[in-house]
Amino acid sequence: MNCLLCGVGGQGTVLASRLIAQCALDCGAFARTSETIGMAQRGGSVVSHVRWRGGSISLPSPLIPLGGADVLIGFEPGEAVRCLPYLKRDGAAVVSVNGVTSAVASLSGAQPSADVYVEYLRKTLPRLILLDGISIAREAGSEKTLNMALLGAASSLLGFSAESMLDALRARLSPRLIEINRRALELGAAIAGAQPSIPKEDSI
Amino acid sequence: MSGKLLLMGNEAIAYGAIDAGVSFVSGYPGTPSTEALETVARLKPPGVRVEWSVNEKAALETAAGAAYAGARALVTMKQVGLNVASDPLMSLNYVGVKGGLVILSADDPGPISSQTEQDTRRFALFARLPVLDPSSPEEAYEMARAAFELSERFRAPVLLRPTTRVCHACAAVVRTEPVPLVQPSGFVKGGEWVIFPRLSFEAKKRLAAREPELIDAQAAFNSIDETIGGTPVKIGIACGGIGAAYAREAALNLGLRCRILRIGAPNPFPESLAAEFIDGLERVLAVEELDPVIEDGLRPLMNGVPLHGKRDGSLPSAGELSAAFVENALMATGCVGSKPPLSLNDASHRPRDNGEPPAPPIRPPVLCAGCPHRASFYAVKRAAKSRKAIFCGDIGCYTLGNAPPLDMVDTCLCMGAGVTIAQGLRFADPDSYCFAFIGDSTFFHSGMTGVLNAVYNRSDIIIVVLDNRTTGMTGRQPHPGTGESALGEPAPAANIETILRALGVESVRRANPFDIEEAIETTHEAMDETGVRAIIFEAPCIAVAKLGIPMSVDAARCAGCQVCVKALGCPALSFATSPYQSGRIVARVDESMCTGCSLCSQICPTECIQPAGGTKEEGGS
């Protein structure tokens, strides 16, 4: 399995990718991640790669090739569009509809609105879960739980149970943060569950 | 000790050093190396001393001292940090060590977060020192452990150079039985610790003479094997570091069974192993990030067999590699049949072709919302408006002040260089005010000598210290000014004003950059003087500051002048359509991002930006 997470620095992609890798490890698979850490975190585009598979042969490289991602988790619709070439033809995407305007775009007024990206994703991807991630995160208790809302929504696509996600969460976060993050996970999973089931086959 | 841990490469290196009995760890933060020292500091192993050093030179020298007395020592830095530490390094190779000394110098292909794309393996060749080049976090753990043994056996500092996709990649790492903390045996006096021409002459002969033995000792890191499955071909791939991972994956994807030469210890180059690898092959591709070190090692041994790599353009000479690059190179050089290469603009693998996607957002890194550097730059920009001025920048978050609309960084070279470049500029461009911006951590790292140089040589510059009380860009490490040690314990806090005055700067002003009128006035005062004068803008980094109430725009009063957006470039500020009048544009504050610094509120001509009614949410994950 290959899962690509993309967003804007500060949205919590690193923790999310670690949790996915931890879940995979807990399930007995071999996992690798690669993350964007450093200068790009200051409001730049960030991408995390997570790859895992069972069996004895380890994965050689931590980077997902173009056209290689089974699941794309988009923390921001414009970033999801940027990373679409990584998605397999029959891959699925989970995307938060809330846009993050870049300061540069504000100056020039050049950036399309989030709706433009969302619309493109909607007509391009047969397997797409869209969610109002910020509202869900707010409902859970903090906008900073956006990453958990998205993970919750993606959990069934990733093949992880809610419990194994929670276990991974407990191993990585301080106890006082568990509750709001758990709520965000569950709310995200519920939203995804309520969406029309994703067709497995599509006439492409 | 048993069980798999999901570790980042840098964490794996820290665990490797701890399990090798390290007792002294020093370093200076720098992407992609920072988490190695931070991990040791977080784990606080008993008996292990952990220090953030003032700079990399200090880090290496203190570690050398510890190793002279028999301690096992780890020094951490990024590749450009090794330049700063190169002065001690180029002599320490002659003098040698007693306890194992391992220098982590993390390389940054891309570069993603650096000034240069230099290759630490070149430094190893230059210094005639061993260098280990891991291909994964698992191997980084093993190599970190093994490096201490190697160092003690040869009494030589050993370099460990992972690249970004090893440092910032996670994998399951299995720790092996640790050796107990190596207690320093104590310093034994003798002539060998004093470098003199005679000693250097003898030592250089030893450096050359030990190379065959060193190749044998490093045999475990260099190997020949085959990729799994596929069609056997007489193609060989020679690879090092993360290149080894990409080579294996490319061979797997193309269904090739080819010979692999894995060079994890490229210095001295294992020539007989390489010759054995080349024997019987029809073609060789060298796969390595950064410089063609392995490729150059192979070239004299090729005996007519074609060698592809960076020198002939089969692989890019700059930037990161990937398995796809290797696949393309194998096809382009005729090693295998062709398959169309993929690119990010390739529509063929979009799930449905719906024409060109909307252009993705342009998102360069920017100063955070609420960053005090924005206020400082804005104040100086306003104060220097209509006068001829040059703004020398330096290395840190504030390098991002070069971006529009601030556009306040005219030069940036290396740590500490802003202060000194300003002095030369002031001489050669005497009509300009020369400002030198420098952050607090960079000031301690290598700014102080430049200040003394300016005072001694009667220069005429304005030094602007951007004191945000942390090392911001690398993720908030303490430094000599923060009053906190690497382990989070209280430490003496150096006072920048006192240091400036002690260095001979008589005119030193301090100001809060978020009081914008005061900050502009302070800058005017400094500009009206001559000689070396300094302004210290003091306001904590938003990552360590207590956040204020976010701002909100009264859309009814906003004139839509866009001054706030166009002057500040704050990511929390943007435009929106007025809810009161269709088609009218008004400013908008993203309250989830706004820290309440109030800079926009202070410069708004209509005073329509005021603190919002609500309070800031508590942070979550």
CSV table of N, CA and C in Angstrom, one decimal, chain B residues 121-203:
chain,number,residue,atom,x,y,z
B,121,ARG,N,30.9,13.4,1.5
B,121,ARG,CA,31.9,12.4,1.1
B,121,ARG,C,33.1,13.0,0.5
B,122,ARG,N,32.9,14.2,-0.2
B,122,ARG,CA,34.1,14.9,-0.7
B,122,ARG,C,35.0,15.4,0.4
B,123,PHE,N,34.4,15.8,1.5
B,123,PHE,CA,35.1,16.3,2.6
B,123,PHE,C,35.9,15.1,3.2
B,124,ALA,N,35.3,13.9,3.2
B,124,ALA,CA,36.1,12.8,3.7
B,124,ALA,C,37.3,12.5,2.8
B,125,LEU,N,37.1,12.6,1.5
B,125,LEU,CA,38.2,12.4,0.6
B,125,LEU,C,39.3,13.4,0.9
B,126,PHE,N,38.9,14.7,1.1
B,126,PHE,CA,39.8,15.8,1.3
B,126,PHE,C,40.6,15.6,2.6
B,127,ALA,N,39.9,15.1,3.6
B,127,ALA,CA,40.5,15.0,4.9
B,127,ALA,C,41.1,13.6,5.1
B,128,ARG,N,40.9,12.7,4.1
B,128,ARG,CA,41.4,11.3,4.2
B,128,ARG,C,40.8,10.6,5.4
B,129,LEU,N,39.5,10.7,5.6
B,129,LEU,CA,38.8,10.1,6.7
B,129,LEU,C,37.8,9.1,6.2
B,130,PRO,N,37.5,8.1,7.0
B,130,PRO,CA,36.4,7.2,6.7
B,130,PRO,C,35.0,8.0,6.7
B,131,VAL,N,34.1,7.6,5.8
B,131,VAL,CA,32.8,8.2,5.8
B,131,VAL,C,31.8,7.0,5.5
B,132,LEU,N,30.7,7.0,6.3
B,132,LEU,CA,29.7,5.9,6.1
B,132,LEU,C,28.4,6.6,5.6
B,133,ASP,N,27.8,5.9,4.7
B,133,ASP,CA,26.7,6.5,3.9
B,133,ASP,C,25.5,5.6,3.9
B,134,PRO,N,24.7,5.7,4.9
B,134,PRO,CA,23.5,4.8,5.0
B,134,PRO,C,22.5,4.9,4.0
B,135,SER,N,21.8,3.8,3.7
B,135,SER,CA,20.7,3.9,2.6
B,135,SER,C,19.3,3.9,3.2
B,136,SER,N,19.2,3.7,4.6
B,136,SER,CA,17.9,3.7,5.2
B,136,SER,C,18.1,3.9,6.7
B,137,PRO,N,17.0,4.2,7.4
B,137,PRO,CA,17.1,4.4,8.9
B,137,PRO,C,17.7,3.2,9.6
B,138,GLU,N,17.3,2.0,9.1
B,138,GLU,CA,17.8,0.8,9.8
B,138,GLU,C,19.4,0.8,9.7
B,139,GLU,N,19.8,1.1,8.5
B,139,GLU,CA,21.3,1.0,8.3
B,139,GLU,C,22.0,2.2,9.0
B,140,ALA,N,21.2,3.3,9.1
B,140,ALA,CA,21.8,4.5,9.8
B,140,ALA,C,22.1,4.0,11.3
B,141,TYR,N,21.2,3.2,11.9
B,141,TYR,CA,21.4,2.7,13.2
B,141,TYR,C,22.7,1.9,13.3
B,142,GLU,N,22.7,0.9,12.4
B,142,GLU,CA,23.9,0.0,12.3
B,142,GLU,C,25.2,0.8,12.1
B,143,MET,N,25.2,1.7,11.2
B,143,MET,CA,26.4,2.4,10.9
B,143,MET,C,26.8,3.4,12.0
B,144,ALA,N,25.8,4.0,12.7
B,144,ALA,CA,26.2,4.9,13.8
B,144,ALA,C,26.9,4.0,14.9
B,145,ARG,N,26.4,2.8,15.1
B,145,ARG,CA,27.1,2.0,16.1
B,145,ARG,C,28.5,1.6,15.6
B,146,ALA,N,28.6,1.1,14.4
B,146,ALA,CA,29.8,0.6,13.9
B,146,ALA,C,30.9,1.7,13.8
B,147,ALA,N,30.4,3.0,13.5
B,147,ALA,CA,31.4,4.1,13.3
B,147,ALA,C,32.3,4.3,14.5
B,148,PHE,N,31.7,4.1,15.7
B,148,PHE,CA,32.5,4.3,16.9
B,148,PHE,C,33.7,3.2,17.0
B,149,GLU,N,33.3,2.0,16.7
B,149,GLU,CA,34.4,0.9,16.7
B,149,GLU,C,35.5,1.3,15.7
B,150,LEU,N,35.0,1.7,14.5
B,150,LEU,CA,36.0,2.0,13.4
B,150,LEU,C,36.9,3.2,13.9
B,151,SER,N,36.2,4.2,14.5
B,151,SER,CA,37.0,5.4,14.9
B,151,SER,C,38.1,5.0,16.0
B,152,GLU,N,37.7,4.1,16.9
B,152,GLU,CA,38.7,3.8,17.9
B,152,GLU,C,39.8,2.9,17.3
B,153,ARG,N,39.4,2.0,16.4
B,153,ARG,CA,40.4,1.1,15.9
B,153,ARG,C,41.5,1.9,15.1
B,154,PHE,N,41.1,3.0,14.4
B,154,PHE,CA,42.0,3.7,13.6
B,154,PHE,C,42.4,5.1,14.2
B,155,ARG,N,41.9,5.3,15.5
B,155,ARG,CA,42.1,6.6,16.2
B,155,ARG,C,41.8,7.7,15.3
B,156,ALA,N,40.8,7.6,14.4
B,156,ALA,CA,40.4,8.6,13.5
B,156,ALA,C,38.9,9.0,13.7
B,157,PRO,N,38.7,10.4,13.5
B,157,PRO,CA,37.2,10.7,13.5
B,157,PRO,C,36.6,10.1,12.3
B,158,VAL,N,35.3,9.6,12.4
B,158,VAL,CA,34.6,9.0,11.3
B,158,VAL,C,33.4,9.8,11.0
B,159,LEU,N,33.2,10.1,9.7
B,159,LEU,CA,32.1,10.9,9.3
B,159,LEU,C,30.9,9.9,9.0
B,160,LEU,N,29.7,10.4,9.3
B,160,LEU,CA,28.5,9.6,9.0
B,160,LEU,C,27.6,10.6,8.2
B,161,ARG,N,27.3,10.3,7.0
B,161,ARG,CA,26.6,11.3,6.2
B,161,ARG,C,25.3,10.7,5.6
B,162,PRO,N,24.2,10.8,6.3
B,162,PRO,CA,23.0,10.4,5.6
B,162,PRO,C,22.5,11.6,4.8
B,163,THR,N,21.6,11.4,3.8
B,163,THR,CA,20.9,12.5,3.1
B,163,THR,C,19.5,12.6,3.6
B,164,THR,N,18.8,13.6,3.1
B,164,THR,CA,17.4,13.9,3.7
B,164,THR,C,16.5,12.7,3.7
B,165,ARG,N,16.5,11.9,2.7
B,165,ARG,CA,15.5,10.8,2.6
B,165,ARG,C,15.9,9.6,3.5
B,166,VAL,N,17.0,9.8,4.2
B,166,VAL,CA,17.4,8.8,5.3
B,166,VAL,C,17.1,9.5,6.6
B,167,CYS,N,17.5,10.8,6.7
B,167,CYS,CA,17.3,11.5,8.0
B,167,CYS,C,15.8,11.7,8.3
B,168,HIS,N,15.1,12.0,7.3
B,168,HIS,CA,13.6,12.4,7.5
B,168,HIS,C,12.7,11.3,7.0
B,169,ALA,N,13.2,10.0,7.0
B,169,ALA,CA,12.4,8.9,6.7
B,169,ALA,C,12.2,8.0,7.9
B,170,CYS,N,11.1,7.4,8.0
B,170,CYS,CA,10.9,6.5,9.2
B,170,CYS,C,10.9,5.0,8.7
B,171,ALA,N,11.4,4.1,9.5
B,171,ALA,CA,11.3,2.7,9.3
B,171,ALA,C,11.3,2.0,10.6
B,172,ALA,N,11.0,0.7,10.6
B,172,ALA,CA,11.1,-0.1,11.8
B,172,ALA,C,12.6,-0.4,12.0
B,173,VAL,N,13.1,0.0,13.2
B,173,VAL,CA,14.5,-0.3,13.5
B,173,VAL,C,14.5,-1.2,14.7
B,174,VAL,N,15.3,-2.2,14.6
B,174,VAL,CA,15.5,-3.2,15.7
B,174,VAL,C,16.8,-2.9,16.4
B,175,ARG,N,16.7,-2.5,17.7
B,175,ARG,CA,17.9,-2.2,18.5
B,175,ARG,C,18.6,-3.5,18.9
B,176,THR,N,19.9,-3.4,18.8
B,176,THR,CA,20.7,-4.6,19.3
B,176,THR,C,21.3,-4.3,20.6
B,177,GLU,N,21.8,-5.4,21.3
B,177,GLU,CA,22.3,-5.3,22.6
B,177,GLU,C,23.2,-4.1,22.8
B,178,PRO,N,22.9,-3.1,23.7
B,178,PRO,CA,23.8,-2.0,23.8
B,178,PRO,C,25.1,-2.3,24.5
B,179,VAL,N,26.2,-1.6,24.2
B,179,VAL,CA,27.3,-1.7,25.1
B,179,VAL,C,27.2,-0.7,26.2
B,180,PRO,N,27.8,-1.0,27.4
B,180,PRO,CA,27.6,-0.1,28.5
B,180,PRO,C,28.3,1.3,28.1
B,181,LEU,N,27.8,2.3,28.8
B,181,LEU,CA,28.4,3.6,28.6
B,181,LEU,C,29.9,3.5,28.7
B,182,VAL,N,30.6,4.0,27.7
B,182,VAL,CA,32.1,4.0,27.8
B,182,VAL,C,32.6,5.1,28.7
B,183,GLN,N,33.2,4.7,29.9
B,183,GLN,CA,33.7,5.7,30.8
B,183,GLN,C,35.0,6.2,30.3
B,184,PRO,N,35.2,7.5,30.2
B,184,PRO,CA,36.4,8.1,29.7
B,184,PRO,C,37.6,7.6,30.6
B,185,SER,N,38.6,7.2,29.9
B,185,SER,CA,39.8,6.7,30.7
B,185,SER,C,40.7,7.8,31.2
B,186,GLY,N,40.5,9.0,30.8
B,186,GLY,CA,41.3,10.1,31.2
B,186,GLY,C,42.3,10.6,30.2
B,187,PHE,N,42.7,11.8,30.3
B,187,PHE,CA,43.7,12.3,29.3
B,187,PHE,C,45.1,11.9,29.7
B,188,VAL,N,45.8,11.4,28.8
B,188,VAL,CA,47.2,11.0,29.0
B,188,VAL,C,48.1,12.0,28.2
B,189,LYS,N,48.9,12.7,28.9
B,189,LYS,CA,49.8,13.6,28.3
B,189,LYS,C,50.8,13.0,27.3
B,190,GLY,N,51.2,13.6,26.3
B,190,GLY,CA,52.1,13.1,25.4
B,190,GLY,C,52.2,14.0,24.2
B,191,GLY,N,53.2,13.9,23.4
B,191,GLY,CA,53.4,14.8,22.3
B,191,GLY,C,52.3,14.7,21.2
B,192,GLU,N,51.6,13.6,21.2
B,192,GLU,CA,50.7,13.4,20.0
B,192,GLU,C,49.5,14.3,20.0
B,193,TRP,N,49.2,15.1,21.0
B,193,TRP,CA,48.0,16.0,21.0
B,193,TRP,C,48.4,17.4,20.6
B,194,VAL,N,49.6,17.6,20.2
B,194,VAL,CA,50.0,19.0,19.8
B,194,VAL,C,50.5,19.0,18.4
B,195,ILE,N,49.7,19.6,17.6
B,195,ILE,CA,50.0,19.6,16.1
B,195,ILE,C,51.2,20.5,15.8
B,196,PHE,N,52.2,20.0,15.2
B,196,PHE,CA,53.4,20.7,14.8
B,196,PHE,C,53.7,20.2,13.4
B,197,PRO,N,54.5,21.0,12.7
B,197,PRO,CA,54.8,20.6,11.3
B,197,PRO,C,55.4,19.2,11.3
B,198,ARG,N,56.3,18.8,12.2
B,198,ARG,CA,56.9,17.5,12.2
B,198,ARG,C,55.8,16.4,12.4
B,199,LEU,N,54.9,16.7,13.4
B,199,LEU,CA,53.9,15.7,13.6
B,199,LEU,C,53.0,15.5,12.3
B,200,SER,N,52.7,16.6,11.7
B,200,SER,CA,51.8,16.6,10.5
B,200,SER,C,52.5,15.8,9.4
B,201,PHE,N,53.8,16.0,9.3
B,201,PHE,CA,54.5,15.3,8.2
B,201,PHE,C,54.4,13.7,8.5
B,202,GLU,N,54.6,13.3,9.7
B,202,GLU,CA,54.6,11.9,10.0
B,202,GLU,C,53.1,11.4,9.9
B,203,ALA,N,52.2,12.2,10.4
B,203,ALA,CA,50.8,11.8,10.4
B,203,ALA,C,50.3,11.7,8.9
